[in-house]
Every structure is written in C-alpha cells, then in structure tokens.
Amino acid sequence: MQFQQLVYFVAVAETRHFTRAAEREHVAQPSLSQQIKALERELGAELFSRVRGSITLTDAGEALLPLARRILADADTARLEVQELAQLRRGRVRLGATPSVCTGLLPAVLKAFHTAHPGIELLIEESGSLDLVRELARGALDLALIALPLPPSAPALTTVELLTEELVVVSSAALPAPAGGREPAIADLRDEPMVMFRHGYDLRDLTVTACRAAGFEPVFTVEGGEMDAVLGFVRAGLGIAVVPAMVVDHADPGLRATRLAGSPLRRTIALAHRTDVAPPRAARELKRMLVG
C-alpha cells in the first residue's frame, strides 16, 4: 500500500468522481484510476461501486476511508513537526556546564536564546568537567561547557575554546586571611586546611596537582561537595578552597577572595560535543550563540 494510493482514494471518495479527483490532485485521470485498481488488488476488495456513472463506496471503501484519512493526517502532522524543528520552533537542547559557567556566562546567553527561540526547551546539567565528559560520551548531553585539557580517557570530542578563568583562593571573612593578608603563592597554602570538591570536578585534580607541584600534599577538612556546598563550608570557616573568580559574590560578607601571587592558576573553558554525532539543529544554534 503506497501513500499516494491513499491520497487518490480519499480524493475519489470525497469528490465521488474520478476525473474531478484527478484534477484536484493534479494527475492524469488514467494514472489515478490505475493506482486505485492497484490498491484494490492489494487489498483484495473493490473500494468503489461504479453503476451508471455513479461512484459510491463499497463496504470495504467505507471501512478504509477513516483509516486512510487518519494516516494522511498523521503524515501531515509529522511533516509540520519536522518543519517546526528545522525552523527552531520546537525541540530541546541538553547542555552541561560547570558551576562557574552556569553562574557567570550562561544566564545572559540562555536568555538571548530563549527570546529568539521560545519553543526550544533548555535542559541544563550542572556538574564537574569529568562528569560532563562522561555524559557527552554516553549521549546524555548535546553540548557541554568543560575545562581543558580533556582527560586521557575522554572520547573523541570537538571543542571550541570560549574563555579563560582565573582561579582564586576563597576563605572565610571571619578568619584571618591566608598568608597573612598578602597574595599567597600555592606553596603558602601548605598549612591551610582545605575544603575539597568531590571526585568528578576538574578543580579537585587541578588544585591537588598544583599543591603537589609546590611540594606538599593538601589536607582536607571536608571533601565531596558541589560548588555551593564548598562555598558554604568555606563561609563557615572549615577551610579554604581554590575556585574560579567568577563564582565568588564579592557582595557576600562571609567570603573573601584572594588572588594567587606569581603565575596565577587558570583554566580554559571550551564548548564540546561528540565528534561522531552531529548536534541537533537547536543545539547547533545555541553553539553559534555561545561561540559568537
């Protein structure tokens, strides 16, 4: 059973005339008649009764007509759905981002994207870079804003560098500043207790690596938190933490941000997606706005 055969069948059923049906469908009448006959042969039943020039539906035709109309309506709906997706009227984007990017970069960009494409659903996952890379690999995200360099075990990802973040030492404003108030080097944090992110955050690996390069092993008073929890533990005086400068609210009276002396720690944030899978149309548009 071919789609076009159902189109011709419905046209004849509605016009009750083969010639008028052919004119409506812009096809030669013999071709239309041949397609109807082919449909009847396939179904094993006549669909029309032709008596003295009058065209009526047989019982088989009456049974087929509502089904044929439903199939054609569903096909039309599918066509419109695909057109809407292609034109960014509907759809979704699954975007992962590190906490600092969620608070610093994303709000303005997502507002602009939503204003331009209000029918697109935005699903945001906030996590550490290592977790986001794993989510990209298993197809749970379309795009992710992650820290470079990629881990050795990362899948094949296409990346575009977006920004470089400076990392600062954050401490409780109620306690003395690290290194006596001067800008500390990493080595000056040797005796400072630290609040540490859970495994899966690139900031954890970056901080530990920097401490070891300075000749000491960091001591954790609390570990395993997300960004908001880490800042809360620091605010409560449980230790210091190394975080991106953009996550520190300078209006927060409970936190103090201190720049690192010498060569400050930095990390590069990139937009990534799987190389082997093209992002959906809506995700490609969001990528265009982010890369700008």
mmCIF file of C-alpha atoms in Angstrom:
data_model
loop_
_atom_site.group_PDB
_atom_site.id
_atom_site.type_symbol
_atom_site.label_atom_id
_atom_site.label_comp_id
_atom_site.label_asym_id
_atom_site.label_seq_id
_atom_site.Cartn_x
_atom_site.Cartn_y
_atom_site.Cartn_z
ATOM 1 C CA MET A 1 0.000 0.000 0.000
ATOM 2 C CA GLN A 2 1.508 3.264 -1.133
ATOM 3 C CA PHE A 3 0.944 6.670 0.412
ATOM 4 C CA GLN A 4 -0.054 8.227 -2.901
ATOM 5 C CA GLN A 5 -2.666 5.493 -3.458
ATOM 6 C CA LEU A 6 -4.383 6.553 -0.231
ATOM 7 C CA VAL A 7 -4.293 10.197 -1.366
ATOM 8 C CA TYR A 8 -6.042 9.264 -4.623
ATOM 9 C CA PHE A 9 -8.524 7.006 -2.825
ATOM 10 C CA VAL A 10 -9.584 9.787 -0.432
ATOM 11 C CA ALA A 11 -9.848 12.241 -3.334
ATOM 12 C CA VAL A 12 -12.245 9.942 -5.238
ATOM 13 C CA ALA A 13 -14.215 9.175 -2.076
ATOM 14 C CA GLU A 14 -14.695 12.889 -1.372
ATOM 15 C CA THR A 15 -15.459 14.018 -4.940
ATOM 16 C CA ARG A 16 -17.325 10.823 -5.968
ATOM 17 C CA HIS A 17 -15.797 11.336 -9.388
ATOM 18 C CA PHE A 18 -12.565 10.024 -10.894
ATOM 19 C CA THR A 19 -11.997 12.933 -13.263
ATOM 20 C CA ARG A 20 -12.598 15.617 -10.615
ATOM 21 C CA ALA A 21 -10.380 13.702 -8.195
ATOM 22 C CA ALA A 22 -7.600 13.629 -10.792
ATOM 23 C CA GLU A 23 -7.961 17.369 -11.366
ATOM 24 C CA ARG A 24 -7.827 18.029 -7.630
ATOM 25 C CA GLU A 25 -4.636 16.012 -7.274
ATOM 26 C CA HIS A 26 -3.085 17.374 -10.478
ATOM 27 C CA VAL A 27 -2.634 13.957 -12.036
ATOM 28 C CA ALA A 28 -3.881 12.359 -15.263
ATOM 29 C CA GLN A 29 -7.144 10.517 -14.748
ATOM 30 C CA PRO A 30 -5.856 7.200 -16.216
ATOM 31 C CA SER A 31 -2.926 7.242 -13.796
ATOM 32 C CA LEU A 32 -5.246 7.858 -10.859
ATOM 33 C CA SER A 33 -7.550 5.026 -11.962
ATOM 34 C CA GLN A 34 -4.597 2.649 -12.299
ATOM 35 C CA GLN A 35 -3.423 3.446 -8.769
ATOM 36 C CA ILE A 36 -6.899 2.840 -7.360
ATOM 37 C CA LYS A 37 -7.083 -0.517 -9.155
ATOM 38 C CA ALA A 38 -3.634 -1.449 -7.831
ATOM 39 C CA LEU A 39 -4.796 -0.607 -4.304
ATOM 40 C CA GLU A 40 -7.910 -2.731 -4.727
ATOM 41 C CA ARG A 41 -5.826 -5.668 -5.960
ATOM 42 C CA GLU A 42 -3.517 -5.381 -2.978
ATOM 43 C CA LEU A 43 -6.414 -5.237 -0.520
ATOM 44 C CA GLY A 44 -8.345 -7.943 -2.319
ATOM 45 C CA ALA A 45 -11.566 -5.939 -2.397
ATOM 46 C CA GLU A 46 -13.248 -3.316 -4.539
ATOM 47 C CA LEU A 47 -13.400 0.087 -2.904
ATOM 48 C CA PHE A 48 -15.859 1.789 -5.218
ATOM 49 C CA SER A 49 -19.076 0.702 -6.840
ATOM 50 C CA ARG A 50 -19.391 2.066 -10.353
ATOM 51 C CA VAL A 51 -23.032 1.894 -11.506
ATOM 52 C CA ARG A 52 -24.382 4.040 -14.354
ATOM 53 C CA GLY A 53 -21.709 6.696 -13.858
ATOM 54 C CA SER A 54 -22.383 6.947 -10.137
ATOM 55 C CA ILE A 55 -19.441 6.377 -7.782
ATOM 56 C CA THR A 56 -20.200 5.088 -4.289
ATOM 57 C CA LEU A 57 -18.085 3.464 -1.623
ATOM 58 C CA THR A 58 -18.353 -0.253 -1.068
ATOM 59 C CA ASP A 59 -18.325 -1.659 2.462
ATOM 60 C CA ALA A 60 -14.562 -2.110 2.119
ATOM 61 C CA GLY A 61 -14.239 1.503 0.963
ATOM 62 C CA GLU A 62 -16.326 2.742 3.892
ATOM 63 C CA ALA A 63 -14.065 0.829 6.279
ATOM 64 C CA LEU A 64 -10.872 2.140 4.668
ATOM 65 C CA LEU A 65 -11.862 5.812 4.399
ATOM 66 C CA PRO A 66 -11.479 6.870 8.096
ATOM 67 C CA LEU A 67 -8.236 4.901 8.358
ATOM 68 C CA ALA A 68 -6.855 6.500 5.207
ATOM 69 C CA ARG A 69 -7.803 9.973 6.438
ATOM 70 C CA ARG A 70 -6.077 9.288 9.760
ATOM 71 C CA ILE A 71 -2.908 8.093 8.020
ATOM 72 C CA LEU A 72 -2.831 11.194 5.799
ATOM 73 C CA ALA A 73 -3.490 13.468 8.787
ATOM 74 C CA ASP A 74 -0.694 11.815 10.769
ATOM 75 C CA ALA A 75 1.663 12.232 7.830
ATOM 76 C CA ASP A 76 0.755 15.910 7.595
ATOM 77 C CA THR A 77 1.321 16.326 11.325
ATOM 78 C CA ALA A 78 4.714 14.643 11.010
ATOM 79 C CA ARG A 79 5.645 16.988 8.177
ATOM 80 C CA LEU A 80 4.711 20.045 10.241
ATOM 81 C CA GLU A 81 6.590 18.712 13.283
ATOM 82 C CA VAL A 82 9.757 18.241 11.238
ATOM 83 C CA GLN A 83 9.385 21.684 9.683
ATOM 84 C CA GLU A 84 8.981 23.259 13.114
ATOM 85 C CA LEU A 85 12.102 21.522 14.362
ATOM 86 C CA ALA A 86 14.012 22.594 11.276
ATOM 87 C CA GLN A 87 12.886 26.165 11.786
ATOM 88 C CA LEU A 88 13.686 26.131 15.529
ATOM 89 C CA ARG A 89 10.074 26.437 16.629
ATOM 90 C CA ARG A 90 10.216 23.345 18.814
ATOM 91 C CA GLY A 91 12.782 20.943 20.212
ATOM 92 C CA ARG A 92 15.219 20.775 23.098
ATOM 93 C CA VAL A 93 18.860 21.288 23.914
ATOM 94 C CA ARG A 94 20.624 19.271 26.628
ATOM 95 C CA LEU A 95 23.524 21.419 27.849
ATOM 96 C CA GLY A 96 26.032 20.604 30.540
ATOM 97 C CA ALA A 97 28.154 23.234 32.256
ATOM 98 C CA THR A 98 30.498 23.701 35.165
ATOM 99 C CA PRO A 99 29.066 25.693 38.103
ATOM 100 C CA SER A 100 31.169 28.782 37.428
ATOM 101 C CA VAL A 101 29.959 28.937 33.833
ATOM 102 C CA CYS A 102 26.358 28.392 34.935
ATOM 103 C CA THR A 103 26.520 31.453 37.150
ATOM 104 C CA GLY A 104 28.818 33.609 35.018
ATOM 105 C CA LEU A 105 28.401 33.018 31.289
ATOM 106 C CA LEU A 106 25.165 31.138 30.732
ATOM 107 C CA PRO A 107 22.360 33.346 32.102
ATOM 108 C CA ALA A 108 22.737 36.116 29.506
ATOM 109 C CA VAL A 109 23.270 33.702 26.604
ATOM 110 C CA LEU A 110 20.348 31.472 27.555
ATOM 111 C CA LYS A 111 18.089 34.493 27.925
ATOM 112 C CA ALA A 112 19.001 35.649 24.409
ATOM 113 C CA PHE A 113 18.495 32.127 23.033
ATOM 114 C CA HIS A 114 15.109 31.740 24.735
ATOM 115 C CA THR A 115 13.978 35.135 23.452
ATOM 116 C CA ALA A 116 14.914 34.145 19.902
ATOM 117 C CA HIS A 117 13.566 30.568 20.146
ATOM 118 C CA PRO A 118 10.898 30.391 22.896
ATOM 119 C CA GLY A 119 9.679 26.976 21.742
ATOM 120 C CA ILE A 120 13.033 25.283 22.436
ATOM 121 C CA GLU A 121 13.254 23.512 25.797
ATOM 122 C CA LEU A 122 16.562 24.035 27.613
ATOM 123 C CA LEU A 123 17.747 21.214 29.878
ATOM 124 C CA ILE A 124 20.785 22.211 31.950
ATOM 125 C CA GLU A 125 23.031 19.822 33.879
ATOM 126 C CA GLU A 126 25.476 21.432 36.285
ATOM 127 C CA SER A 127 28.464 19.295 37.219
ATOM 128 C CA GLY A 128 32.215 18.970 37.080
ATOM 129 C CA SER A 129 34.031 18.630 33.780
ATOM 130 C CA LEU A 130 34.938 14.971 34.184
ATOM 131 C CA ASP A 131 31.306 14.054 34.804
ATOM 132 C CA LEU A 132 30.171 16.167 31.846
ATOM 133 C CA VAL A 133 32.660 14.446 29.538
ATOM 134 C CA ARG A 134 31.202 11.085 30.585
ATOM 135 C CA GLU A 135 27.666 12.361 29.950
ATOM 136 C CA LEU A 136 28.684 13.514 26.473
ATOM 137 C CA ALA A 137 30.221 10.121 25.776
ATOM 138 C CA ARG A 138 27.037 8.218 26.615
ATOM 139 C CA GLY A 139 24.843 10.590 24.603
ATOM 140 C CA ALA A 140 23.043 12.173 27.568
ATOM 141 C CA LEU A 141 24.108 15.705 26.545
ATOM 142 C CA ASP A 142 24.151 17.533 23.217
ATOM 143 C CA LEU A 143 26.713 20.141 24.288
ATOM 144 C CA ALA A 144 28.858 20.760 27.343
ATOM 145 C CA LEU A 145 30.996 23.592 28.646
ATOM 146 C CA ILE A 146 34.028 21.843 30.109
ATOM 147 C CA ALA A 147 37.532 22.599 31.271
ATOM 148 C CA LEU A 148 40.543 21.809 29.090
ATOM 149 C CA PRO A 149 42.671 19.831 28.680
ATOM 150 C CA LEU A 150 40.494 16.775 28.188
ATOM 151 C CA PRO A 151 41.315 13.723 30.311
ATOM 152 C CA PRO A 152 43.239 10.950 28.506
ATOM 153 C CA SER A 153 40.198 8.666 28.667
ATOM 154 C CA ALA A 154 37.887 11.214 27.023
ATOM 155 C CA PRO A 155 36.010 10.167 23.886
ATOM 156 C CA ALA A 156 36.555 11.949 20.575
ATOM 157 C CA LEU A 157 35.147 15.426 21.199
ATOM 158 C CA THR A 158 35.082 18.546 19.075
ATOM 159 C CA THR A 159 35.965 21.559 21.231
ATOM 160 C CA VAL A 160 35.969 25.320 20.790
ATOM 161 C CA GLU A 161 37.730 27.436 23.429
ATOM 162 C CA LEU A 162 35.461 30.114 24.901
ATOM 163 C CA LEU A 163 37.157 31.734 27.881
ATOM 164 C CA THR A 164 39.925 31.501 30.435
ATOM 165 C CA GLU A 165 39.035 31.648 34.127
ATOM 166 C CA GLU A 166 41.370 32.854 36.831
ATOM 167 C CA LEU A 167 41.296 30.744 39.987
ATOM 168 C CA VAL A 168 41.415 32.413 43.388
ATOM 169 C CA VAL A 169 41.668 31.332 46.994
ATOM 170 C CA VAL A 170 38.407 31.779 48.819
ATOM 171 C CA SER A 171 38.330 31.903 52.614
ATOM 172 C CA SER A 172 36.009 32.840 55.442
ATOM 173 C CA ALA A 173 35.861 36.587 56.052
ATOM 174 C CA ALA A 174 35.513 35.841 59.765
ATOM 175 C CA LEU A 175 39.005 34.291 59.920
ATOM 176 C CA PRO A 176 42.470 35.709 59.211
ATOM 177 C CA ALA A 177 43.332 35.889 55.526
ATOM 178 C CA PRO A 178 45.665 33.214 54.142
ATOM 179 C CA ALA A 179 49.368 34.131 54.091
ATOM 180 C CA GLY A 180 48.793 36.999 56.482
ATOM 181 C CA GLY A 181 46.736 39.028 54.047
ATOM 182 C CA ARG A 182 49.257 39.198 51.205
ATOM 183 C CA GLU A 183 48.694 37.475 47.892
ATOM 184 C CA PRO A 184 49.799 33.876 48.522
ATOM 185 C CA ALA A 185 51.592 31.521 46.220
ATOM 186 C CA ILE A 186 50.394 27.935 46.158
ATOM 187 C CA ALA A 187 53.308 26.976 48.433
ATOM 188 C CA ASP A 188 51.965 29.381 51.070
ATOM 189 C CA LEU A 189 48.841 27.229 51.411
ATOM 190 C CA ARG A 190 50.835 24.295 52.796
ATOM 191 C CA ASP A 191 49.449 24.673 56.306
ATOM 192 C CA GLU A 192 45.959 25.759 55.332
ATOM 193 C CA PRO A 193 43.149 23.204 55.757
ATOM 194 C CA MET A 194 41.166 22.832 52.548
ATOM 195 C CA VAL A 195 37.576 22.186 51.590
ATOM 196 C CA MET A 196 37.668 19.949 48.547
ATOM 197 C CA PHE A 197 35.244 19.152 45.745
ATOM 198 C CA ARG A 198 34.031 15.630 45.128
ATOM 199 C CA HIS A 199 35.665 13.413 42.547
ATOM 200 C CA GLY A 200 34.495 14.373 39.054
ATOM 201 C CA TYR A 201 35.353 18.070 39.419
ATOM 202 C CA ASP A 202 38.391 19.144 37.418
ATOM 203 C CA LEU A 203 39.041 21.769 40.136
ATOM 204 C CA ARG A 204 39.865 18.965 42.535
ATOM 205 C CA ASP A 205 42.533 17.493 40.268
ATOM 206 C CA LEU A 206 43.873 20.944 39.343
ATOM 207 C CA THR A 207 44.242 22.005 42.988
ATOM 208 C CA VAL A 208 45.839 18.755 44.131
ATOM 209 C CA THR A 209 48.249 18.796 41.182
ATOM 210 C CA ALA A 210 49.275 22.401 41.926
ATOM 211 C CA CYS A 211 49.871 21.599 45.612
ATOM 212 C CA ARG A 212 51.974 18.556 44.783
ATOM 213 C CA ALA A 213 53.985 20.580 42.275
ATOM 214 C CA ALA A 214 54.685 23.044 45.131
ATOM 215 C CA GLY A 215 55.994 20.176 47.252
ATOM 216 C CA PHE A 216 53.185 19.289 49.635
ATOM 217 C CA GLU A 217 50.089 17.146 49.958
ATOM 218 C CA PRO A 218 46.934 19.167 50.741
ATOM 219 C CA VAL A 219 44.992 18.392 53.907
ATOM 220 C CA PHE A 220 41.208 18.210 53.535
ATOM 221 C CA THR A 221 38.908 19.066 56.394
ATOM 222 C CA VAL A 222 35.815 18.400 54.276
ATOM 223 C CA GLU A 223 35.611 16.817 50.839
ATOM 224 C CA GLY A 224 32.942 15.608 48.494
ATOM 225 C CA GLY A 225 30.851 18.748 47.945
ATOM 226 C CA GLU A 226 29.383 20.542 44.962
ATOM 227 C CA MET A 227 30.244 24.207 44.329
ATOM 228 C CA ASP A 228 27.520 25.719 46.520
ATOM 229 C CA ALA A 229 28.349 23.327 49.343
ATOM 230 C CA VAL A 230 32.087 24.052 49.110
ATOM 231 C CA LEU A 231 31.472 27.804 49.324
ATOM 232 C CA GLY A 232 29.138 27.232 52.271
ATOM 233 C CA PHE A 233 31.755 25.167 54.123
ATOM 234 C CA VAL A 234 34.377 27.851 53.476
ATOM 235 C CA ARG A 235 31.979 30.540 54.704
ATOM 236 C CA ALA A 236 31.519 28.515 57.897
ATOM 237 C CA GLY A 237 35.291 28.520 58.473
ATOM 238 C CA LEU A 238 36.010 24.859 57.725
ATOM 239 C CA GLY A 239 38.878 25.677 55.377
ATOM 240 C CA ILE A 240 39.923 27.439 52.194
ATOM 241 C CA ALA A 241 39.197 26.409 48.603
ATOM 242 C CA VAL A 242 40.504 27.213 45.147
ATOM 243 C CA VAL A 243 37.628 28.274 42.885
ATOM 244 C CA PRO A 244 37.037 30.334 39.719
ATOM 245 C CA ALA A 245 36.910 34.045 40.491
ATOM 246 C CA MET A 246 33.533 34.438 38.784
ATOM 247 C CA VAL A 247 31.705 32.227 41.303
ATOM 248 C CA VAL A 248 32.649 34.423 44.254
ATOM 249 C CA ASP A 249 29.999 37.008 45.034
ATOM 250 C CA HIS A 250 32.023 39.989 46.194
ATOM 251 C CA ALA A 251 28.924 41.339 47.920
ATOM 252 C CA ASP A 252 28.878 38.233 50.148
ATOM 253 C CA PRO A 253 30.169 39.437 53.534
ATOM 254 C CA GLY A 254 31.009 35.894 54.583
ATOM 255 C CA LEU A 255 33.580 35.186 51.884
ATOM 256 C CA ARG A 256 36.951 36.655 50.987
ATOM 257 C CA ALA A 257 38.566 36.104 47.580
ATOM 258 C CA THR A 258 42.349 36.374 47.358
ATOM 259 C CA ARG A 259 44.330 36.307 44.116
ATOM 260 C CA LEU A 260 47.282 33.970 43.901
ATOM 261 C CA ALA A 261 50.722 35.544 43.548
ATOM 262 C CA GLY A 262 53.152 34.817 40.766
ATOM 263 C CA SER A 263 51.699 32.822 37.905
ATOM 264 C CA PRO A 264 48.044 32.552 38.870
ATOM 265 C CA LEU A 265 46.168 29.331 38.297
ATOM 266 C CA ARG A 266 43.882 29.447 35.292
ATOM 267 C CA ARG A 267 41.687 27.052 33.421
ATOM 268 C CA THR A 268 40.306 27.202 29.900
ATOM 269 C CA ILE A 269 36.614 26.540 29.301
ATOM 270 C CA ALA A 270 35.582 25.079 25.961
ATOM 271 C CA LEU A 271 32.314 24.151 24.312
ATOM 272 C CA ALA A 272 32.344 20.450 23.417
ATOM 273 C CA HIS A 273 30.227 17.905 21.608
ATOM 274 C CA ARG A 274 30.830 14.415 20.306
ATOM 275 C CA THR A 275 32.749 14.318 17.056
ATOM 276 C CA ASP A 276 30.903 11.275 15.739
ATOM 277 C CA VAL A 277 27.386 12.656 16.291
ATOM 278 C CA ALA A 278 26.157 15.918 14.790
ATOM 279 C CA PRO A 279 24.322 18.046 17.398
ATOM 280 C CA PRO A 280 20.604 18.659 16.762
ATOM 281 C CA ARG A 281 19.613 21.807 14.873
ATOM 282 C CA ALA A 282 18.647 23.675 18.041
ATOM 283 C CA ALA A 283 21.938 22.721 19.726
ATOM 284 C CA ARG A 284 23.865 23.987 16.715
ATOM 285 C CA GLU A 285 22.087 27.328 17.016
ATOM 286 C CA LEU A 286 22.926 27.573 20.719
ATOM 287 C CA LYS A 287 26.547 26.699 19.883
ATOM 288 C CA ARG A 288 26.596 29.543 17.363
ATOM 289 C CA MET A 289 25.390 31.994 20.018
ATOM 290 C CA LEU A 290 27.887 30.759 22.620
ATOM 291 C CA VAL A 291 30.850 30.869 20.257
ATOM 292 C CA GLY A 292 29.569 34.181 18.920
#
